[in-house]
Short mmCIF file of C-alpha atoms and ligand atoms in Angstrom, two decimals:
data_model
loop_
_atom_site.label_atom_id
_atom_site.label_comp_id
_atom_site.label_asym_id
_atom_site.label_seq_id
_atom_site.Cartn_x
_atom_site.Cartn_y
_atom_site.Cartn_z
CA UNK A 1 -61.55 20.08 -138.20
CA UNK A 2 -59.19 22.86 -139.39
CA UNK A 3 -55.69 23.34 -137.63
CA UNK A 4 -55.33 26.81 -139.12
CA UNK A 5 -55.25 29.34 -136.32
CA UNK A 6 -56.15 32.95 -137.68
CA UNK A 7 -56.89 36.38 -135.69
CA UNK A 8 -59.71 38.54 -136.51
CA UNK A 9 -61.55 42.05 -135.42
CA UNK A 10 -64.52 40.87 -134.75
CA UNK A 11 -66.69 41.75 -131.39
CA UNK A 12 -65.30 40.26 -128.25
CA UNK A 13 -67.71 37.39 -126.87
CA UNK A 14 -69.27 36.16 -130.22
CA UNK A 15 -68.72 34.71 -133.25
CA UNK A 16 -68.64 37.52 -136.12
CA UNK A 17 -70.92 35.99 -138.40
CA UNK A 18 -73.23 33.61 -136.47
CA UNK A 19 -73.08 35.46 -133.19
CA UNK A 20 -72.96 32.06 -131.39
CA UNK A 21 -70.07 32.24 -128.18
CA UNK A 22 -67.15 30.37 -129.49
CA UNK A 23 -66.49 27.88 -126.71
CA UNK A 24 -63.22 25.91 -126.47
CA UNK A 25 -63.67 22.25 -124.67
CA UNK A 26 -60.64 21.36 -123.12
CA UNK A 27 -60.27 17.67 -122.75
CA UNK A 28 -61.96 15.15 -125.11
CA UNK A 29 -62.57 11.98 -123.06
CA UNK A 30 -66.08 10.72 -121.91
CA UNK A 31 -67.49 14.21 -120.43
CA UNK A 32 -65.89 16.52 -123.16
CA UNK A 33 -66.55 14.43 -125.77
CA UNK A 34 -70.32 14.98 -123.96
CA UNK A 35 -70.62 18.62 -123.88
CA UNK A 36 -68.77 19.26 -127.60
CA UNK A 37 -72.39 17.08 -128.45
CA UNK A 38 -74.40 18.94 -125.98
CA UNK A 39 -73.05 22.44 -127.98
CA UNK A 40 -73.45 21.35 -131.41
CA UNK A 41 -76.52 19.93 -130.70
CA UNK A 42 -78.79 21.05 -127.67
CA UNK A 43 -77.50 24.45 -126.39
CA UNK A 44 -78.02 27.19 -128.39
CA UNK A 45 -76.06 30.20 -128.51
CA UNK A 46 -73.01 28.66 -128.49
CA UNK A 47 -70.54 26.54 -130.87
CA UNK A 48 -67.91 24.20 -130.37
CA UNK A 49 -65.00 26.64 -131.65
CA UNK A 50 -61.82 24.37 -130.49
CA UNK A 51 -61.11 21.35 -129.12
CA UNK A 52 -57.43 21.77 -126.47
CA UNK A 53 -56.55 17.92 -126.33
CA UNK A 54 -52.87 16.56 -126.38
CA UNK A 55 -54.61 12.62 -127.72
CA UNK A 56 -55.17 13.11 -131.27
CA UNK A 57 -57.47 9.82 -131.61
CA UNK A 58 -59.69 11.70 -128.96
CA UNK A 59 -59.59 14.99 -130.64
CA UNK A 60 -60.32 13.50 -133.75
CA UNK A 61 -63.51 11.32 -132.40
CA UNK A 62 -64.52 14.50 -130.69
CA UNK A 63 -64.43 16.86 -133.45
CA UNK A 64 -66.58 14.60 -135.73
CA UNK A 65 -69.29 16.54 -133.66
CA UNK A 66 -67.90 19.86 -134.41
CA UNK A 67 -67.61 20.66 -137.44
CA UNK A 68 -65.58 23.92 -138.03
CA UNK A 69 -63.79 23.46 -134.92
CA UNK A 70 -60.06 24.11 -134.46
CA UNK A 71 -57.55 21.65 -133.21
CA UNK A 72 -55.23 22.39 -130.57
CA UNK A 73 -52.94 20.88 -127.85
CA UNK A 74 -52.68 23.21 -125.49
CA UNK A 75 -55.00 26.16 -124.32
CA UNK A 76 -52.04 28.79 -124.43
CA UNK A 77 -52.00 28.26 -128.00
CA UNK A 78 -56.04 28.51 -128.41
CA UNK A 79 -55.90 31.04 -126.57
CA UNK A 80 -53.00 33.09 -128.64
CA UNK A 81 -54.87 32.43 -131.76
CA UNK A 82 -57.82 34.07 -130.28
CA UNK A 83 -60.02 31.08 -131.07
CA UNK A 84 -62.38 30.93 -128.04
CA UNK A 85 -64.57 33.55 -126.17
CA UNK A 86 -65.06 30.70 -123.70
CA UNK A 87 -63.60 27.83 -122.36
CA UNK A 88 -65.21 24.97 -120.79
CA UNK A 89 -62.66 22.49 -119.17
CA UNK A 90 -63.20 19.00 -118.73
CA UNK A 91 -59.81 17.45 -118.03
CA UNK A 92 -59.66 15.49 -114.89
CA UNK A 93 -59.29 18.02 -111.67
CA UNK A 94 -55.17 17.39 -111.54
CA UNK A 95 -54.87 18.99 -114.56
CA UNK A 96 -57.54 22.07 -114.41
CA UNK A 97 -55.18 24.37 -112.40
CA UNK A 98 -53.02 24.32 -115.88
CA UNK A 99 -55.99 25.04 -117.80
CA UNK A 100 -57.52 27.79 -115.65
CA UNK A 101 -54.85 29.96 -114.68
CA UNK A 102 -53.86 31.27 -118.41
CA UNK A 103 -57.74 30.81 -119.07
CA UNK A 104 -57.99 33.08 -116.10
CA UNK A 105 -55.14 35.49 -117.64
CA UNK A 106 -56.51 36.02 -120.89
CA UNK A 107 -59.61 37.32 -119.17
CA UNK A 108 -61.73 34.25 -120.21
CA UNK A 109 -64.89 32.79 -118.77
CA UNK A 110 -64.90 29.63 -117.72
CA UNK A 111 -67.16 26.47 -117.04
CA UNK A 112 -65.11 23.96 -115.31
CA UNK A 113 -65.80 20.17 -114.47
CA UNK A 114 -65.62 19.08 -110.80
CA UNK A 115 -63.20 19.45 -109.01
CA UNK A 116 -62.29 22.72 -109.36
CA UNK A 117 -58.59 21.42 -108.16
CA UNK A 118 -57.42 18.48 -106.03
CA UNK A 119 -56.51 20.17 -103.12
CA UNK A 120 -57.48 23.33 -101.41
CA UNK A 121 -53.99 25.12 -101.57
CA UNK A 122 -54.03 24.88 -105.27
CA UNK A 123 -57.64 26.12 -105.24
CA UNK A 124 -56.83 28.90 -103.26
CA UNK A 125 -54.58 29.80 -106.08
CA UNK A 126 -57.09 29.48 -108.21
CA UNK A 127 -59.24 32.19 -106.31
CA UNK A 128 -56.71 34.83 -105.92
CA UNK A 129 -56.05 34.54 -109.67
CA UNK A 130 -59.53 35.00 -109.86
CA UNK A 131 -59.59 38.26 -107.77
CA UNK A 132 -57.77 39.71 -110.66
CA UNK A 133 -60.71 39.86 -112.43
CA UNK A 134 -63.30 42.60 -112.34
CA UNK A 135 -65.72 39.66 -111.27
CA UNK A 136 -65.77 35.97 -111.15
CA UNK A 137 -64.97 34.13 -114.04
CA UNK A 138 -65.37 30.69 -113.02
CA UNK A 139 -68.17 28.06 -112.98
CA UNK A 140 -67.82 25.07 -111.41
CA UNK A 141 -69.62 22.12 -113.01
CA UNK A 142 -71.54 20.65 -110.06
CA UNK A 143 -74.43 19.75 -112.33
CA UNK A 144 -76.50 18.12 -110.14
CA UNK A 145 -77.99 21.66 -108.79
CA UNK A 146 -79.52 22.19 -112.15
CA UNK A 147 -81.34 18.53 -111.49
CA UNK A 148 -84.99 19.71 -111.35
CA UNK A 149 -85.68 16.81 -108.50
CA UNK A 150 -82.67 18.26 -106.61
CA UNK A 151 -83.99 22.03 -106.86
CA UNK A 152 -87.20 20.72 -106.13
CA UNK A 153 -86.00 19.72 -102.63
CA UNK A 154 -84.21 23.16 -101.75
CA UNK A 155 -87.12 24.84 -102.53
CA UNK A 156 -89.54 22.70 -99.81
CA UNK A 157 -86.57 22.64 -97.38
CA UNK A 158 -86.73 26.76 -98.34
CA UNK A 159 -90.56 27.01 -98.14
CA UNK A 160 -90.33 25.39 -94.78
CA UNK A 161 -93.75 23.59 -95.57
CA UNK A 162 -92.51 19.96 -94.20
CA UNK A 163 -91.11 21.51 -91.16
CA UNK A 164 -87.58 21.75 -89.98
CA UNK A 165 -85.33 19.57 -91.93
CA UNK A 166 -83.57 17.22 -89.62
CA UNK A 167 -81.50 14.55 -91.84
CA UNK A 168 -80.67 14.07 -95.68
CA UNK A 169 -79.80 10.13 -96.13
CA UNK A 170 -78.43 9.09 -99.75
CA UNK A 171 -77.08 6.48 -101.76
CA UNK A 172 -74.44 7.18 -104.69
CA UNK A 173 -73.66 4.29 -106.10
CA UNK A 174 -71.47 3.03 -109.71
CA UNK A 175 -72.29 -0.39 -111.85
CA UNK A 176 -68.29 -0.22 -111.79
CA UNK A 177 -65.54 2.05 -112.03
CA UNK A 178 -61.98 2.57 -114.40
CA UNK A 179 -58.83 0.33 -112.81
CA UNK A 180 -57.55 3.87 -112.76
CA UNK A 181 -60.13 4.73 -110.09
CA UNK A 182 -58.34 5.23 -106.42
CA UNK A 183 -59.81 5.05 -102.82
CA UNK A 184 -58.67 8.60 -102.63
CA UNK A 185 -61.51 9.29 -105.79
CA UNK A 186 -64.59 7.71 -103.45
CA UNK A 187 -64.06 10.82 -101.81
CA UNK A 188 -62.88 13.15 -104.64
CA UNK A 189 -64.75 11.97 -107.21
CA UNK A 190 -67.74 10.76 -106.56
CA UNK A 191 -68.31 12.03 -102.62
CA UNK A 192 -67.51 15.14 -104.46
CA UNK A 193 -71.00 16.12 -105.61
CA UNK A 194 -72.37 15.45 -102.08
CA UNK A 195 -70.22 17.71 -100.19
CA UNK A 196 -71.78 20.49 -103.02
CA UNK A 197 -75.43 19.92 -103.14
CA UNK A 198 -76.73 18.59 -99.72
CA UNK A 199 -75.52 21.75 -97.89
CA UNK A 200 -76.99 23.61 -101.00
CA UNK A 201 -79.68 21.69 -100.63
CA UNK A 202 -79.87 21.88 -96.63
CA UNK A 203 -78.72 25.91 -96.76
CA UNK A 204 -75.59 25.36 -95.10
CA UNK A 205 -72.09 24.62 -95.01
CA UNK A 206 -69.54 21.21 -94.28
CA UNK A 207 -68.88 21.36 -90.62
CA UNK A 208 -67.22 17.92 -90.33
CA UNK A 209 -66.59 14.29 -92.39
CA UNK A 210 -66.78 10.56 -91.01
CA UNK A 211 -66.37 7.69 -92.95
CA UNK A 212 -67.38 4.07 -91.80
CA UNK A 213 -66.44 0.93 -93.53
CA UNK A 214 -68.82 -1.74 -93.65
CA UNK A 215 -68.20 -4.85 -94.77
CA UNK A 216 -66.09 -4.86 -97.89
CA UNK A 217 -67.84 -6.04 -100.98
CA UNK A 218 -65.60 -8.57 -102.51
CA UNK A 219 -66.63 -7.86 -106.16
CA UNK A 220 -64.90 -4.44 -105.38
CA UNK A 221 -61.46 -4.16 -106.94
CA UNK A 222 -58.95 -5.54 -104.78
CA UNK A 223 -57.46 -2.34 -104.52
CA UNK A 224 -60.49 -0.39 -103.50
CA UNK A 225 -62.01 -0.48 -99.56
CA UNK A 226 -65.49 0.00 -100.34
CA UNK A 227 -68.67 0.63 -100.22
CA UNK A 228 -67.85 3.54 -97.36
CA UNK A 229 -70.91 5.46 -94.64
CA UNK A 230 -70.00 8.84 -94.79
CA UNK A 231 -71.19 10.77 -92.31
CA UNK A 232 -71.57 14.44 -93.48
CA UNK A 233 -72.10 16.81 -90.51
CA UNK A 234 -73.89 20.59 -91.55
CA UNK A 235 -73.12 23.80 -89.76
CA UNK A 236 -77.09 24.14 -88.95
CA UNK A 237 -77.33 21.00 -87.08
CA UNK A 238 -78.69 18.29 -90.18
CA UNK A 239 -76.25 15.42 -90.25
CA UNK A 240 -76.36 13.70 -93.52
CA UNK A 241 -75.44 10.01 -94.08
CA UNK A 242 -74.17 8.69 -97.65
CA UNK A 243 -73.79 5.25 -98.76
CA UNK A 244 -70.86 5.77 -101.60
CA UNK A 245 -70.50 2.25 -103.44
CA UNK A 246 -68.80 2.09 -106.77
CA UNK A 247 -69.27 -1.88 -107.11
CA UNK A 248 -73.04 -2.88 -107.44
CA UNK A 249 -72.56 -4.23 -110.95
CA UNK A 250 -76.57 -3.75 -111.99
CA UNK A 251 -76.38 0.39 -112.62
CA UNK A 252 -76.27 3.93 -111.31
CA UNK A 253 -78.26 5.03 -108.56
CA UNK A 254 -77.96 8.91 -106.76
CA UNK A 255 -80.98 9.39 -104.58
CA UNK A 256 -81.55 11.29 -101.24
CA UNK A 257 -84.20 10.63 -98.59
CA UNK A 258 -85.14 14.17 -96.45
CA UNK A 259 -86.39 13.33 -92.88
CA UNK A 260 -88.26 16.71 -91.95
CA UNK A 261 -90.25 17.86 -89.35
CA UNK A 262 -93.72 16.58 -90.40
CA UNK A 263 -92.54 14.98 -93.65
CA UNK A 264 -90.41 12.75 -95.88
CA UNK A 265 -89.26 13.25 -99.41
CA UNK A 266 -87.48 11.36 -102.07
CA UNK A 267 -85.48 12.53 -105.01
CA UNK A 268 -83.96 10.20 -107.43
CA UNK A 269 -86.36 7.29 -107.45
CA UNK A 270 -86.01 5.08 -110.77
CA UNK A 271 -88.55 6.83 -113.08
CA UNK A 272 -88.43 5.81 -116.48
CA UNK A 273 -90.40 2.64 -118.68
CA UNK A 274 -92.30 0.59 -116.27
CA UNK A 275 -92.81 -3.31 -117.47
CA UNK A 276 -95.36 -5.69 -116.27
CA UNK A 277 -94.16 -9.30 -117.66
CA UNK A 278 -93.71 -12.95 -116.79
CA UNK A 279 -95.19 -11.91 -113.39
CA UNK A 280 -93.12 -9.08 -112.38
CA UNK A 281 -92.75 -5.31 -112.47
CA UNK A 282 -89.55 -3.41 -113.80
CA UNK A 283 -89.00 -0.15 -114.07
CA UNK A 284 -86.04 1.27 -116.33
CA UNK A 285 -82.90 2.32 -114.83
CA UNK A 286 -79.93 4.45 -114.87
CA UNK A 287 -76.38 2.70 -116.01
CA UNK A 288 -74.38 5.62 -115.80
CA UNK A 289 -73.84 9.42 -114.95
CA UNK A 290 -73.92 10.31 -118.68
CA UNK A 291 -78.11 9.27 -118.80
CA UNK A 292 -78.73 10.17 -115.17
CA UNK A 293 -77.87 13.61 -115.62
CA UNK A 294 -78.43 14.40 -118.87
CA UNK A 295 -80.86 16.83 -118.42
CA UNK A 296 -78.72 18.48 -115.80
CA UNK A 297 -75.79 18.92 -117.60
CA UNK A 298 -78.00 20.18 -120.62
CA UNK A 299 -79.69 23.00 -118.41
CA UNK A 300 -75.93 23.85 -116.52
CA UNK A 301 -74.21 24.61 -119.83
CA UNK A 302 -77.10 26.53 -121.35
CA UNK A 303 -77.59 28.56 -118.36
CA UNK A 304 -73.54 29.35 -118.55
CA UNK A 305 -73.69 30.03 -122.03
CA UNK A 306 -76.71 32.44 -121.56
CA UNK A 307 -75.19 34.15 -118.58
CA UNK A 308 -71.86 34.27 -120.78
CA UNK A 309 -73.53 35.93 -123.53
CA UNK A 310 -75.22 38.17 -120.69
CA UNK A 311 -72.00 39.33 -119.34
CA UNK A 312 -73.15 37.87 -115.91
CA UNK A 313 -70.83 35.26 -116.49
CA UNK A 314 -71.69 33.14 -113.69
CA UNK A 315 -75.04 30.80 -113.35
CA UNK A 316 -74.46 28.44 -110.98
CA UNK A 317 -71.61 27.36 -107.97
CA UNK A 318 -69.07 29.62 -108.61
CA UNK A 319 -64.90 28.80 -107.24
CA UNK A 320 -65.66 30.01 -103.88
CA UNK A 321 -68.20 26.94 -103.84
CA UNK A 322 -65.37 24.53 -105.76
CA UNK A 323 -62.89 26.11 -102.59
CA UNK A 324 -65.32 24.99 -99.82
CA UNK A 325 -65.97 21.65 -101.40
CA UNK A 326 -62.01 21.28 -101.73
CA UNK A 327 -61.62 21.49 -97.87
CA UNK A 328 -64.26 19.33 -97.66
CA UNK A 329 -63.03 16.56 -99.55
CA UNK A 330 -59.25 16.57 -97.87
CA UNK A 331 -61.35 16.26 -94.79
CA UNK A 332 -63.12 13.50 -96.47
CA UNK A 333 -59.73 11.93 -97.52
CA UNK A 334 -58.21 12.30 -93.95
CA UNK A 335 -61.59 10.87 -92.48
CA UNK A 336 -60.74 7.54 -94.47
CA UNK A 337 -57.99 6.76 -92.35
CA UNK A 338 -59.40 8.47 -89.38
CA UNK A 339 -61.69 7.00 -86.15
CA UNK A 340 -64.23 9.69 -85.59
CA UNK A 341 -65.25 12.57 -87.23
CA UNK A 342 -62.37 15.04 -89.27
CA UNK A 343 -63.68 18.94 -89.30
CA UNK A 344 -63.67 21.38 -91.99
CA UNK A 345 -62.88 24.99 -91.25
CA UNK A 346 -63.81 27.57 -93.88
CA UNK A 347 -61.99 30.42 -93.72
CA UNK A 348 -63.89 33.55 -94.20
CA UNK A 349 -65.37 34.45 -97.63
CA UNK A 350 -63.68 36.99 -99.83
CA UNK A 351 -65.97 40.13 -100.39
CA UNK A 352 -65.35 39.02 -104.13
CA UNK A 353 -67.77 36.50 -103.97
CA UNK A 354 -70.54 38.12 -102.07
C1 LIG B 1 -67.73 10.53 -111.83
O1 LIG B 1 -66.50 11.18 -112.08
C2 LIG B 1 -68.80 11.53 -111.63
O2 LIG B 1 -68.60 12.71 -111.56
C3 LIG B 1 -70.12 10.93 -111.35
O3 LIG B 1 -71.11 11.91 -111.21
C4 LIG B 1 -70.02 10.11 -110.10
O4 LIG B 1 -71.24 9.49 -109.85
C5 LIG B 1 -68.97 9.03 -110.24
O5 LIG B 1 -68.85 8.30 -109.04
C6 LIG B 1 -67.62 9.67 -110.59
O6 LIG B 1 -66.65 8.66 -110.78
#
């Protein structure tokens, strides 16, 4: 990794020589450290250009997967050195608003991890620096809509095949999670990704959040009140019910049931090496996000590197979508401390995002 910083003429939006879009990864812990692989290895069209990361043991480990890539500490000066065409951020959410707004300034495009901010106010900042811009800028990583099992279910709610869908019922639950890990974060995030794809899923938006405690698992850090019902209700009518449980200790499990009409479906069943031995059956299983989506976060940063290189920009939930999810989750947090169910009013949608 070089630390030289250096300006050239060369075509906006590419590399000079290799034409590959020179993407910056802000933040080197376990999902940047991800994607700088993912773009040196998988996606093509693209190269890891800088790593923005104040740690220099993390910038370090990351870079050994990006070779040629600049070193910096903060994205102003990436950014003044004209080092990236791109910039995907993968900080966690209280420091993206940082990150996107001179990001946003210098004009670049942007692929940015959930959440798009912590709070709606600060997201709403977010959007009017946005509106700016000739067009949005911003991609929000909600990765789980490029899950081919997830896009399979919009398209039969879509098609309309199994009937009227009436309820989506999941389960999201963590082997463990970080000390650092709040009962705020069951709701902002992990709950997170819910409150994104089941109303993309269902066609519709948040129109209120319950949560329900159960009993409390008592291998769940003392500081944590979990696992937690949440009770997700759509504007169209289909209420939606999610176990969130970050404490099962055996391994990673996201699945959804749909109850339509004249059918049932299931995404997210356990689906890799099956075992017959010593009398039973196993099947392979998920321990983390990382495997589970794999594929998904492969597919969400090529298709934002392709629509980069397009000049489309956008491929996928854009910050209107990180906005809406935003109010949903402070609903989410109120609803923790909260008998009954705790709406969420959108305000009307800028024409910017039509
Ligand atoms: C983590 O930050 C993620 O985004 C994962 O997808 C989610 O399953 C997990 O609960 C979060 O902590």
């Amino acid at each position: 990794m070089s630390t030289t910083t250096q300006t050239t003429d060369r075509p906006t939006g590419t590399d000079a020589r290799t034409g590959d879009l020179r993407v910056g990864i802000v933040g080197a812990g376990l999902m940047g450290a991800d994607h700088v692989k993912r773009i040196t290895e998988r996606v093509s069209g693209a190269v890891v250009a800088a790593i923005i990361e104040p740690d220099a043991g993390r910038a370090a480990a990351a870079a050994a997967n990006a070779p040629g890539a600049q070193a910096f500490t903060r994205i102003e000066d990436a950014i003044a050195a004209g080092a990236v065409d791109a910039v995907l951020i993968a900080t966690p959410g209280q420091f993206h608003e940082p990150v996107l707004l001179p990001a946003l300034a210098a004009g670049l495009p942007i692929l940015c991890e959930k959440p798009l901010t912590p709070d709606s106010t600060s997201s709403w900042r977010v959007l009017e620096a946005e509106q700016q811009l000739d067009r949005p800028h911003i991609q929000v990583g909600f990765m789980r809509r490029f899950d081919a099992e997830y896009q399979q279910l919009r398209a039969l709610v879509e098609s309309g095949e199994a009937g009227e869908l009436l309820m989506l019922r999941g389960v999201h639950r963590n082997a463990v999670v970080p000390d650092t890990y709040t009962q705020t974060m069951l709701i902002t995030d992990s709950v997170v990704h819910e409150f994104d794809v089941l109303p993309w899923v269902a066609g519709s938006t948040v129109a209120s959040v319950e949560v329900k405690y159960p009993r409390r698992n008592r291998l769940s850090p003392d500081h944590l009140r979990e696992p937690i019902l949440v009770i997700i209700e759509l504007a169209n009518g289909v209420l939606v019910d999610v176990e969130m449980n970050v404490s099962v200790q055996f391994g990673y499990q996201v699945a959804t049931e749909a109850v339509f009409a004249e059918s049932i479906a299931r995404i997210g069943q356990p689906s890799g090496l099956q075992q017959w031995k010593d009398g039973r059956f196993s099947v392979a299983d998920h321990t983390s996000f990382v495997t589970r989506f794999a594929a998904a976060y492969d597919e969400q940063v090529q298709r934002w590197v392709d629509a980069v290189r397009l000049g489309t920009l956008v491929d996928g939930p854009n910050a209107w979508d990180g906005y809406k999810v935003a109010l949903a989750c402070e609903a989410g947090v109120t609803a923790l401390n909260t008998d009954g169910p705790v709406p969420v009013v959108v305000p009307e949608r800028p024409a910017f995002y039509a």
